[in-house]
Coordinates of C-alpha atoms in Angstrom, one line a residue:
Chain A
M1 CA 48.0 3.1 6.0
L2 CA 45.2 4.4 4.1
V3 CA 43.4 7.3 5.6
I4 CA 39.9 7.3 4.3
R5 CA 37.4 10.5 4.6
N6 CA 34.3 9.2 3.0
I7 CA 32.0 6.3 3.1
R8 CA 31.9 5.4 -0.6
T9 CA 35.9 5.0 -0.5
M10 CA 35.6 2.9 2.9
R11 CA 33.0 0.8 1.2
N12 CA 35.3 0.1 -2.0
C13 CA 38.2 -0.9 0.2
V14 CA 35.9 -3.3 2.4
R15 CA 34.7 -4.7 -0.8
K16 CA 38.4 -5.2 -2.1
V17 CA 39.4 -6.8 1.1
K18 CA 36.5 -9.0 1.4
G19 CA 37.2 -10.1 -2.3
E20 CA 40.6 -11.4 -1.1
K21 CA 38.7 -13.3 1.7
K22 CA 40.7 -11.4 4.4
I23 CA 39.3 -11.3 8.0
I24 CA 38.4 -7.8 9.0
G25 CA 39.2 -6.5 12.6
F26 CA 37.5 -3.3 13.5
I27 CA 38.1 -0.8 16.5
P28 CA 35.4 2.2 16.4
T29 CA 37.0 5.0 18.6
M30 CA 36.3 8.7 19.3
G31 CA 40.1 9.3 18.8
A32 CA 42.3 10.8 21.5
L33 CA 44.0 7.3 21.3
H34 CA 45.6 6.0 24.3
Q35 CA 47.1 2.6 25.7
G36 CA 43.5 1.2 26.1
H37 CA 42.8 1.9 22.4
L38 CA 46.3 0.4 21.5
S39 CA 45.7 -2.9 23.3
L40 CA 42.5 -3.2 21.1
I41 CA 44.5 -2.3 17.7
N42 CA 47.4 -5.0 18.7
R43 CA 44.9 -7.5 19.5
A44 CA 43.1 -7.0 16.2
R45 CA 46.4 -7.0 14.3
R46 CA 47.0 -10.4 15.8
D47 CA 43.5 -12.0 14.9
C48 CA 43.0 -10.3 11.6
E49 CA 44.2 -9.9 8.2
S50 CA 42.9 -6.3 7.8
V51 CA 42.7 -3.9 10.7
V52 CA 40.3 -1.0 10.3
I53 CA 40.1 1.8 12.9
S54 CA 37.5 4.6 12.9
I55 CA 37.9 7.9 14.5
F56 CA 34.6 9.8 14.9
V57 CA 33.6 12.0 17.7
N58 CA 29.9 11.2 17.7
P59 CA 27.7 14.2 18.4
T60 CA 24.5 12.1 19.0
Q61 CA 26.0 10.5 22.1
F62 CA 26.6 13.7 23.9
G63 CA 23.8 15.5 25.7
P64 CA 23.2 19.3 25.1
R65 CA 25.4 20.3 28.1
E66 CA 28.0 17.6 27.8
D67 CA 31.5 17.9 26.1
F68 CA 31.3 17.2 22.5
K69 CA 33.0 20.5 21.7
K70 CA 35.7 20.2 24.0
Y71 CA 36.2 16.3 23.6
P72 CA 39.8 16.0 22.8
R73 CA 41.0 15.7 19.2
N74 CA 44.3 15.2 18.1
F75 CA 44.3 13.6 14.7
A76 CA 48.2 14.0 14.0
A77 CA 49.1 12.1 17.1
D78 CA 46.2 9.4 16.6
K79 CA 47.5 9.0 13.1
R80 CA 51.0 8.4 14.3
I81 CA 49.8 5.8 16.7
C82 CA 47.8 3.9 14.1
Q83 CA 50.6 4.1 11.7
K84 CA 53.0 2.5 14.2
A85 CA 50.4 -0.1 15.3
K86 CA 50.2 -1.3 11.5
V87 CA 46.5 -0.3 11.2
D88 CA 45.4 -0.9 7.3
F89 CA 42.7 1.7 7.2
L90 CA 42.0 4.8 9.4
F91 CA 38.4 5.9 8.8
I92 CA 37.5 9.3 9.8
P93 CA 34.4 10.2 8.5
R94 CA 32.8 13.9 8.5
V95 CA 29.8 14.5 10.7
K96 CA 27.7 15.8 7.6
E97 CA 28.1 12.6 5.7
I98 CA 27.4 10.5 8.7
Y99 CA 24.1 12.6 9.8
P100 CA 22.9 14.2 6.6
P101 CA 20.2 17.0 7.3
D102 CA 17.1 14.9 7.2
Y103 CA 18.7 11.9 9.1
C104 CA 16.0 10.2 11.2
S105 CA 16.8 6.6 12.0
Y106 CA 18.0 5.3 15.3
V107 CA 18.7 2.0 16.9
R108 CA 17.5 1.5 20.7
V109 CA 18.3 -1.1 23.1
K110 CA 15.4 -0.8 25.5
G111 CA 15.8 -1.9 29.0
L112 CA 19.6 -1.7 28.9
E113 CA 20.0 2.0 27.8
D114 CA 18.2 3.6 30.8
K115 CA 20.4 2.0 33.4
L116 CA 23.8 3.2 35.2
C117 CA 25.1 6.1 32.8
G118 CA 22.0 6.0 30.8
T119 CA 20.2 7.7 34.0
F120 CA 22.5 10.5 33.8
R121 CA 23.2 10.8 30.2
Q122 CA 19.7 10.5 28.5
G123 CA 20.0 9.5 24.8
C124 CA 23.7 8.6 25.0
F125 CA 23.3 4.8 24.3
Q126 CA 20.8 5.4 21.5
G127 CA 23.6 7.4 20.0
V128 CA 26.0 5.0 20.6
A129 CA 23.9 2.0 19.5
T130 CA 23.0 4.0 16.0
I131 CA 26.7 5.0 15.2
V132 CA 27.9 1.6 16.0
S133 CA 25.2 -0.1 13.9
K134 CA 26.0 2.5 11.1
L135 CA 29.9 1.8 11.3
F136 CA 29.2 -1.9 11.2
N137 CA 27.3 -1.7 8.1
I138 CA 30.1 0.5 6.4
V139 CA 33.2 -1.5 7.6
Q140 CA 31.5 -5.0 7.8
P141 CA 33.9 -6.5 10.0
D142 CA 34.2 -10.0 11.0
I143 CA 35.4 -9.1 14.5
A144 CA 34.9 -5.8 16.3
Y145 CA 37.0 -4.7 19.5
F146 CA 35.7 -2.8 22.5
G147 CA 37.3 -2.1 25.8
Q148 CA 35.7 -3.1 29.1
K149 CA 36.0 0.4 30.5
D150 CA 32.9 1.3 28.7
F151 CA 31.1 -1.8 30.3
Q152 CA 27.6 -0.6 29.6
Q153 CA 28.3 0.3 26.0
V154 CA 29.6 -3.2 25.5
V155 CA 26.5 -4.8 27.0
I156 CA 24.3 -2.6 24.9
I157 CA 26.3 -3.6 21.6
K158 CA 26.5 -7.1 22.3
R159 CA 22.7 -7.3 22.9
M160 CA 22.1 -5.2 19.6
V161 CA 24.4 -7.6 17.9
R162 CA 22.4 -10.4 19.0
D163 CA 19.1 -9.2 18.7
L164 CA 19.6 -7.4 15.4
N165 CA 21.5 -10.5 14.1
I166 CA 24.3 -8.3 13.1
P167 CA 27.0 -10.7 11.4
V168 CA 30.1 -9.6 13.6
K169 CA 31.7 -11.1 16.4
I170 CA 32.3 -8.7 19.6
K171 CA 35.6 -9.0 21.5
V172 CA 35.9 -7.2 24.7
L173 CA 39.5 -6.5 26.2
P174 CA 40.4 -5.8 29.8
I175 CA 40.7 -2.1 30.9
V176 CA 44.0 -0.8 30.7
R177 CA 45.2 1.2 33.7
E178 CA 47.9 3.8 34.7
K179 CA 50.4 2.9 37.2
D180 CA 48.3 4.1 40.1
G181 CA 45.2 2.1 38.8
L182 CA 43.4 4.9 37.1
A183 CA 41.6 3.6 34.0
M184 CA 43.0 5.2 30.7
S185 CA 40.5 7.3 29.4
S186 CA 40.5 10.4 26.8
R187 CA 38.9 12.4 29.2
N188 CA 41.8 12.1 31.9
K189 CA 43.1 15.1 29.8
Y190 CA 40.7 17.3 31.6
L191 CA 42.2 16.5 35.2
N192 CA 44.9 18.9 36.5
K193 CA 47.9 17.7 38.5
Q194 CA 46.1 17.4 41.8
Q195 CA 43.0 16.0 40.4
R196 CA 44.8 13.5 38.4
K197 CA 46.4 12.0 41.6
E198 CA 43.1 12.1 43.5
A199 CA 41.5 10.1 40.7
S200 CA 43.2 7.0 41.5
I201 CA 40.5 6.7 44.4
L202 CA 38.2 5.2 41.7
F203 CA 40.4 2.1 41.3
Q204 CA 41.2 1.8 45.0
S205 CA 37.4 1.9 45.9
L206 CA 36.9 -1.1 43.3
Q207 CA 39.6 -2.8 45.1
L208 CA 38.0 -2.2 48.3
A209 CA 34.9 -3.8 46.8
K210 CA 36.9 -6.7 46.0
E211 CA 38.4 -7.1 49.3
M212 CA 35.0 -6.9 51.1
L213 CA 33.8 -9.8 49.1
K214 CA 36.7 -11.8 49.5
K215 CA 36.2 -11.4 53.2
G216 CA 32.6 -12.7 53.0
E217 CA 30.6 -9.6 52.5
R218 CA 27.5 -10.4 50.5
S219 CA 25.4 -7.3 50.8
S220 CA 25.8 -4.9 48.0
V221 CA 24.2 -2.2 50.1
K222 CA 27.2 -2.4 52.5
V223 CA 29.8 -2.5 49.7
I224 CA 28.4 0.5 48.0
A225 CA 28.3 2.5 51.3
Q226 CA 32.0 1.9 51.7
I227 CA 33.0 2.8 48.2
K228 CA 30.9 6.0 48.7
K229 CA 32.3 6.8 51.9
M230 CA 35.9 6.3 50.5
I231 CA 35.4 8.4 47.4
K232 CA 33.7 11.3 49.4
K233 CA 37.0 11.8 51.1
I234 CA 38.1 13.5 48.0
P235 CA 36.8 17.0 47.9
S236 CA 36.9 17.5 44.1
A237 CA 34.8 14.3 43.6
K238 CA 30.9 14.2 42.8
I239 CA 29.6 10.8 42.7
D240 CA 27.0 10.3 39.8
Y241 CA 26.4 6.6 40.8
V242 CA 28.2 3.5 42.5
S243 CA 26.3 0.4 41.6
I244 CA 26.5 -3.5 41.8
V245 CA 24.6 -5.0 39.1
N246 CA 24.2 -8.3 37.0
P247 CA 26.8 -8.0 34.3
E248 CA 24.4 -9.0 31.6
S249 CA 21.1 -7.6 32.7
L250 CA 22.5 -4.5 34.5
E251 CA 19.9 -5.1 37.1
D252 CA 20.8 -4.1 40.7
V253 CA 22.0 -7.1 42.7
R254 CA 21.2 -7.1 46.5
L255 CA 22.7 -10.3 47.8
M256 CA 26.0 -10.9 46.0
S257 CA 25.8 -14.7 45.2
E258 CA 27.1 -14.9 41.7
K259 CA 29.3 -12.9 39.3
I260 CA 28.7 -9.2 39.8
L261 CA 29.8 -5.9 38.3
V262 CA 30.8 -3.0 40.3
A263 CA 30.5 0.0 38.2
L264 CA 30.9 3.7 39.0
A265 CA 30.8 7.3 37.5
V266 CA 32.3 10.2 39.4
W267 CA 33.1 13.6 38.4
I268 CA 36.5 14.8 39.3
G269 CA 36.7 18.4 38.6
K270 CA 35.3 18.6 35.0
A271 CA 36.0 15.2 34.0
R272 CA 33.2 12.5 34.4
L273 CA 35.1 9.3 35.0
I274 CA 33.9 5.8 34.7
D275 CA 35.2 2.5 36.0
N276 CA 34.2 -0.8 36.8
M277 CA 35.3 -4.4 37.9
I278 CA 33.7 -7.8 37.5
I279 CA 34.2 -9.8 40.5
N280 CA 33.2 -13.2 41.3
E281 CA 31.2 -13.9 44.4
T282 CA 34.2 -15.1 46.3
G283 CA 36.1 -12.0 45.7
I284 CA 38.3 -13.2 42.7
Chain B
M1 CA 14.4 -25.0 -3.2
L2 CA 15.7 -25.3 0.1
V3 CA 13.4 -24.6 3.0
I4 CA 15.2 -23.2 6.1
R5 CA 13.8 -22.9 9.5
N6 CA 16.5 -21.4 11.6
I7 CA 18.9 -18.6 11.3
R8 CA 22.1 -20.6 11.7
T9 CA 21.4 -22.6 8.5
M10 CA 20.1 -19.7 6.7
R11 CA 23.5 -17.9 7.5
N12 CA 25.5 -21.0 6.3
C13 CA 23.7 -20.8 3.0
V14 CA 24.4 -17.2 2.6
R15 CA 28.2 -17.6 3.3
K16 CA 28.2 -20.4 0.9
V17 CA 26.3 -18.4 -2.0
K18 CA 28.6 -15.4 -1.1
G19 CA 31.7 -17.5 -1.4
E20 CA 30.5 -18.3 -5.0
K21 CA 30.2 -14.4 -5.8
K22 CA 26.5 -14.8 -6.4
I23 CA 24.4 -11.7 -6.5
I24 CA 21.7 -12.4 -3.8
G25 CA 18.1 -11.1 -4.4
F26 CA 15.7 -11.1 -1.4
I27 CA 12.0 -10.6 -1.0
P28 CA 10.8 -10.3 2.7
T29 CA 7.2 -11.3 2.8
M30 CA 4.5 -12.2 5.5
G31 CA 3.3 -15.1 3.3
A32 CA -0.3 -15.6 1.8
L33 CA 1.6 -15.1 -1.4
H34 CA -0.4 -13.5 -4.3
Q35 CA 0.5 -12.0 -7.6
G36 CA 2.2 -9.0 -6.1
H37 CA 4.7 -11.0 -4.4
L38 CA 5.2 -13.1 -7.6
S39 CA 6.1 -10.0 -9.7
L40 CA 8.9 -9.4 -7.1
I41 CA 10.1 -12.9 -7.1
N42 CA 10.3 -12.9 -10.9
R43 CA 12.0 -9.7 -10.8
A44 CA 14.6 -11.0 -8.5
R45 CA 14.9 -14.1 -10.6
R46 CA 15.8 -12.2 -13.5
D47 CA 18.2 -9.7 -11.9
C48 CA 20.1 -12.1 -9.3
E49 CA 21.8 -15.3 -9.2
S50 CA 20.4 -16.5 -6.0
V51 CA 16.7 -15.8 -4.8
V52 CA 15.8 -15.8 -1.1
I53 CA 12.3 -15.2 0.1
S54 CA 11.5 -15.1 3.8
I55 CA 8.0 -15.8 5.2
F56 CA 7.5 -14.4 8.7
V57 CA 4.3 -13.0 9.9
N58 CA 6.0 -10.4 12.3
P59 CA 4.2 -10.0 15.6
T60 CA 5.9 -6.6 16.5
Q61 CA 4.2 -4.8 13.5
F62 CA 0.6 -5.8 14.6
G63 CA -1.0 -3.8 17.2
P64 CA -2.7 -5.4 20.3
R65 CA -6.2 -5.5 18.8
E66 CA -5.0 -6.0 15.2
D67 CA -5.4 -9.0 13.0
F68 CA -2.1 -11.1 13.8
K69 CA -3.8 -13.9 14.8
K70 CA -5.9 -14.3 12.0
Y71 CA -3.7 -13.1 9.4
P72 CA -4.0 -15.6 6.5
R73 CA -1.1 -18.3 6.5
N74 CA -0.9 -20.8 4.0
F75 CA 2.5 -22.3 3.9
A76 CA 1.8 -25.4 1.6
A77 CA 0.3 -22.9 -1.2
D78 CA 3.2 -20.4 -0.7
K79 CA 5.8 -23.2 -1.0
R80 CA 4.3 -24.2 -4.3
I81 CA 4.2 -20.8 -5.5
C82 CA 8.1 -20.5 -4.6
Q83 CA 9.1 -23.6 -5.9
K84 CA 7.3 -23.0 -9.3
A85 CA 9.1 -19.5 -9.4
K86 CA 12.3 -21.1 -8.9
V87 CA 13.2 -19.5 -5.5
D88 CA 16.5 -21.0 -4.2
F89 CA 15.9 -20.3 -0.4
L90 CA 12.6 -20.3 1.3
F91 CA 13.4 -18.9 4.8
I92 CA 10.6 -19.3 7.4
P93 CA 12.1 -18.6 10.9
R94 CA 10.1 -19.1 14.0
V95 CA 9.1 -16.4 16.2
K96 CA 10.9 -17.4 19.2
E97 CA 14.2 -17.6 17.4
I98 CA 13.6 -14.0 15.9
Y99 CA 12.4 -12.6 19.3
P100 CA 13.9 -14.5 22.3
P101 CA 12.4 -13.7 25.6
D102 CA 14.8 -10.9 26.5
Y103 CA 14.7 -9.4 23.1
C104 CA 15.1 -5.6 23.5
S105 CA 16.3 -3.7 20.3
Y106 CA 14.6 -1.7 17.9
V107 CA 15.2 0.4 14.9
R108 CA 13.1 3.4 14.5
V109 CA 12.6 6.0 11.6
K110 CA 11.4 9.0 13.2
G111 CA 9.3 11.5 11.4
L112 CA 8.3 9.1 8.7
E113 CA 6.8 6.5 11.1
D114 CA 4.1 8.6 12.7
K115 CA 2.5 9.8 9.4
L116 CA -0.4 8.1 7.4
C117 CA -0.7 4.5 8.6
G118 CA 1.5 5.2 11.5
T119 CA -1.2 7.5 12.9
F120 CA -3.7 4.6 13.0
R121 CA -1.1 1.7 13.7
Q122 CA 1.1 2.9 16.5
G123 CA 4.3 1.0 16.7
C124 CA 3.8 -0.7 13.2
F125 CA 6.6 0.7 11.5
Q126 CA 9.2 0.3 14.4
G127 CA 8.2 -3.3 14.0
V128 CA 8.7 -3.3 10.3
A129 CA 11.9 -1.4 10.4
T130 CA 13.3 -3.8 13.1
I131 CA 12.3 -7.1 11.5
V132 CA 13.6 -5.8 7.8
S133 CA 17.0 -4.9 9.4
K134 CA 17.1 -8.1 11.1
L135 CA 16.4 -9.9 7.8
F136 CA 18.9 -7.9 6.0
N137 CA 21.4 -8.8 8.5
I138 CA 20.9 -12.4 8.2
V139 CA 20.1 -12.7 4.6
Q140 CA 22.8 -10.0 3.5
P141 CA 21.0 -9.5 0.1
D142 CA 22.6 -7.4 -2.7
I143 CA 19.1 -6.3 -3.7
A144 CA 15.8 -6.3 -1.8
Y145 CA 12.5 -6.2 -3.4
F146 CA 9.3 -4.4 -2.3
G147 CA 5.9 -3.5 -3.8
Q148 CA 4.8 0.0 -4.0
K149 CA 1.4 -1.0 -2.3
D150 CA 3.0 -0.6 1.0
F151 CA 4.3 2.9 0.1
Q152 CA 4.9 4.1 3.6
Q153 CA 6.8 0.9 4.5
V154 CA 9.0 1.4 1.2
V155 CA 9.7 4.9 2.3
I156 CA 10.7 4.2 5.8
I157 CA 12.9 1.1 4.7
K158 CA 14.7 3.5 1.9
R159 CA 15.2 5.9 4.6
M160 CA 16.7 3.4 7.1
V161 CA 18.9 2.0 4.6
R162 CA 20.5 5.2 3.6
D163 CA 20.7 6.4 7.2
L164 CA 22.1 3.3 8.8
N165 CA 24.2 2.6 5.7
I166 CA 22.9 -0.9 5.2
P167 CA 24.8 -2.4 2.3
V168 CA 21.7 -3.2 0.2
K169 CA 19.8 -1.9 -2.9
I170 CA 16.2 -1.5 -2.6
K171 CA 14.0 -2.1 -5.8
V172 CA 10.3 -1.0 -5.6
L173 CA 8.0 -2.6 -8.0
P174 CA 4.6 -1.4 -9.1
I175 CA 1.3 -2.4 -7.5
V176 CA -0.2 -5.6 -9.0
R177 CA -4.1 -5.1 -9.4
E178 CA -7.0 -7.3 -10.0
K179 CA -9.2 -6.8 -13.2
D180 CA -11.3 -4.2 -11.5
G181 CA -8.3 -2.3 -10.1
L182 CA -8.1 -3.5 -6.6
A183 CA -4.5 -3.8 -5.4
M184 CA -3.4 -7.4 -4.7
S185 CA -3.2 -8.0 -0.9
S186 CA -3.4 -10.9 1.5
R187 CA -6.0 -9.1 3.6
N188 CA -8.3 -9.2 0.5
K189 CA -9.3 -12.6 1.8
Y190 CA -11.1 -11.0 4.4
L191 CA -13.6 -9.6 2.1
N192 CA -17.1 -11.3 1.4
K193 CA -18.2 -11.5 -2.4
Q194 CA -20.2 -8.1 -1.9
Q195 CA -17.4 -6.2 -0.2
R196 CA -14.9 -7.6 -2.7
K197 CA -17.0 -5.8 -5.4
E198 CA -17.2 -2.7 -3.4
A199 CA -13.5 -2.5 -2.7
S200 CA -12.9 -1.6 -6.3
I201 CA -13.8 2.0 -4.9
L202 CA -10.3 2.6 -3.8
F203 CA -8.8 2.3 -7.2
Q204 CA -11.6 4.2 -8.7
S205 CA -11.1 7.1 -6.3
L206 CA -7.3 7.1 -7.2
Q207 CA -8.2 7.5 -10.8
L208 CA -10.6 10.3 -9.9
A209 CA -7.8 12.1 -8.3
K210 CA -5.5 11.5 -11.4
E211 CA -8.4 12.9 -13.6
M212 CA -8.8 15.9 -11.5
L213 CA -5.1 16.7 -11.7
K214 CA -5.2 16.2 -15.5
K215 CA -8.0 18.8 -15.7
G216 CA -5.9 21.2 -13.7
E217 CA -6.9 21.0 -10.3
R218 CA -4.2 22.0 -7.8
S219 CA -5.9 21.9 -4.3
S220 CA -5.4 18.9 -2.5
V221 CA -8.1 19.6 -0.2
K222 CA -10.5 19.6 -3.0
V223 CA -9.4 16.3 -4.4
I224 CA -9.3 14.5 -1.0
A225 CA -12.9 15.9 -0.5
Q226 CA -14.1 14.2 -3.7
I227 CA -12.3 11.0 -3.0
K228 CA -13.9 10.9 0.4
K229 CA -17.3 11.5 -1.0
M230 CA -16.8 8.8 -3.5
I231 CA -15.9 6.1 -1.0
K232 CA -18.5 7.2 1.3
K233 CA -21.1 6.0 -1.1
I234 CA -20.1 2.5 -0.3
P235 CA -22.0 1.7 3.0
S236 CA -19.4 -1.1 4.4
A237 CA -16.5 1.5 3.9
K238 CA -14.9 3.3 6.9
I239 CA -12.2 5.7 5.9
D240 CA -9.0 5.8 8.3
Y241 CA -7.4 8.4 5.9
V242 CA -7.1 10.0 2.3
S243 CA -3.9 12.1 2.1
I244 CA -1.9 13.9 -0.5
V245 CA 1.6 13.9 0.5
N246 CA 5.2 14.5 -0.7
P247 CA 6.2 10.9 -1.8
E248 CA 9.6 11.2 0.0
S249 CA 8.9 13.3 3.2
L250 CA 5.2 12.0 3.4
E251 CA 4.5 15.7 4.5
D252 CA 1.0 16.9 3.5
V253 CA 0.9 18.9 0.3
R254 CA -1.5 21.8 0.0
L255 CA -0.9 23.1 -3.6
M256 CA 0.0 20.2 -6.0
S257 CA 2.8 21.8 -8.1
E258 CA 4.9 18.6 -8.2
K259 CA 4.9 14.9 -8.1
I260 CA 2.7 13.7 -5.4
L261 CA 1.3 10.6 -3.6
V262 CA -2.2 10.0 -2.9
A263 CA -2.6 7.5 -0.3
L264 CA -5.3 6.1 1.7
A265 CA -6.6 3.4 4.1
V266 CA -10.3 2.3 4.2
W267 CA -11.8 -0.3 6.0
I268 CA -14.2 -2.5 4.0
G269 CA -15.9 -4.6 6.4
K270 CA -13.0 -6.5 8.4
A271 CA -10.3 -5.8 6.1
R272 CA -8.3 -2.5 6.3
L273 CA -7.2 -2.0 2.9
I274 CA -4.5 0.3 1.8
D275 CA -3.8 1.7 -1.9
N276 CA -1.9 4.6 -3.5
M277 CA -0.8 6.1 -6.7
I278 CA 1.9 8.5 -7.4
I279 CA 0.6 11.2 -9.7
N280 CA 2.9 14.0 -11.6
E281 CA 1.4 17.4 -11.2
T282 CA 0.2 17.2 -14.8
G283 CA -2.0 14.1 -13.9
I284 CA 0.3 11.6 -15.6

């Protein structure tokens, strides 16, 4: 595995690999790798002849009072995971090369960026769309892999790729969960023991939604109310939102008569956790 | 020469050409081709093994009261010019495929888009940056060619390419002028005989600026005043702006102690004409 710290070297490697007509699979990450990332790497390893992973804690997708500085960074462990998973190139660029002082270009996906998490994290998805389009231009992958956990991110990137005609295929893999259902996330590290236990309420509440649909409930208002009621039993929980939306447009759904996305963002202590579930209108 | 009307076919051709390891040169245009465009095509023909030109009158770079509808379109003549100049692929996509109904992704180059023409044509350069980045993603050229006449466009595209790490080289070719100095432009067709004569004042005023620098003038305020005075002698002229700026940052320059750009936008009748000149501080 080659560890690459600058854009020029990454480009040269890409050129070489493309010259050999190898299919490139790419996993952009912010590091602090866990089983969720690993599922993406493993899939890329199966699909592609060359696997590139990037680790870049992207400052432009954090708000001024968010956790950019304390976001978990553990390069040594990440490197071991990548090596073991047979990654070919680990790209870990420096902030000052990615965003030079007079940097001023941004990609926006209007109409999708201001919903769900975008309401609470202003500018976040402009940061995401911009860094992902930069990384796509540097790595020029055939396929890029994302986890369903960051559902809004996935919807925005898919739309950006379609709208801007970016020549890459996006593959989305299912959420990887802990035994108690908690979605794997680098931010789970912010939880203390008690909070970690309580955090499983997020998954439980999504399952409750599924149950309600299965039993014939069609009012999203009622389902949302039940989810909120359940989460509020946890004293350390603070709900940012619980929403039921169309999985493509991210528009609110009132009457659940088709495939819907239940998405939520909840603070447990100092960790802002997100989770989601796509549910067929019949509850499957 | 192959005329291509849809993205899928263009992509297939690009894949084939890239498979043959040919260098692709690309000239994005809005059609109504003239000697200025031809100079770009000829240069691409010399530099590259495969030449792609696009013709697309991009609606998103026109304001609501601008000339999108009446912008000159003459596909038959354009096609002949391209054939004669040995273009390989003429890409002429349809608006509805470039901007599907739920289109919502945009590229912005903040800090450069709101200067000069951007002050008068709000949203114009977001439209330019977006369509050019789309065309780059479709055509995937090695080199793209632009004319210096649209100076701000060139600065914005260069910055976008650098910032977003787009794998393309930008080549900028000099302004091609009529015998009397008027910069070639598709919009010159809007001029009647009298206006066409008067329009040469734009180039004359740029030469005046050059002369003043040569004679030692260092105050941009004074040079701008003289240019405006000269242009105002033409009754049909209406000045949008006359500016002297740094050619990279597009920031106003007061004391001209380095390479500067004199740029202007002037209405002559119904034609909004732009012109510019890069002048060394010594007037060369």
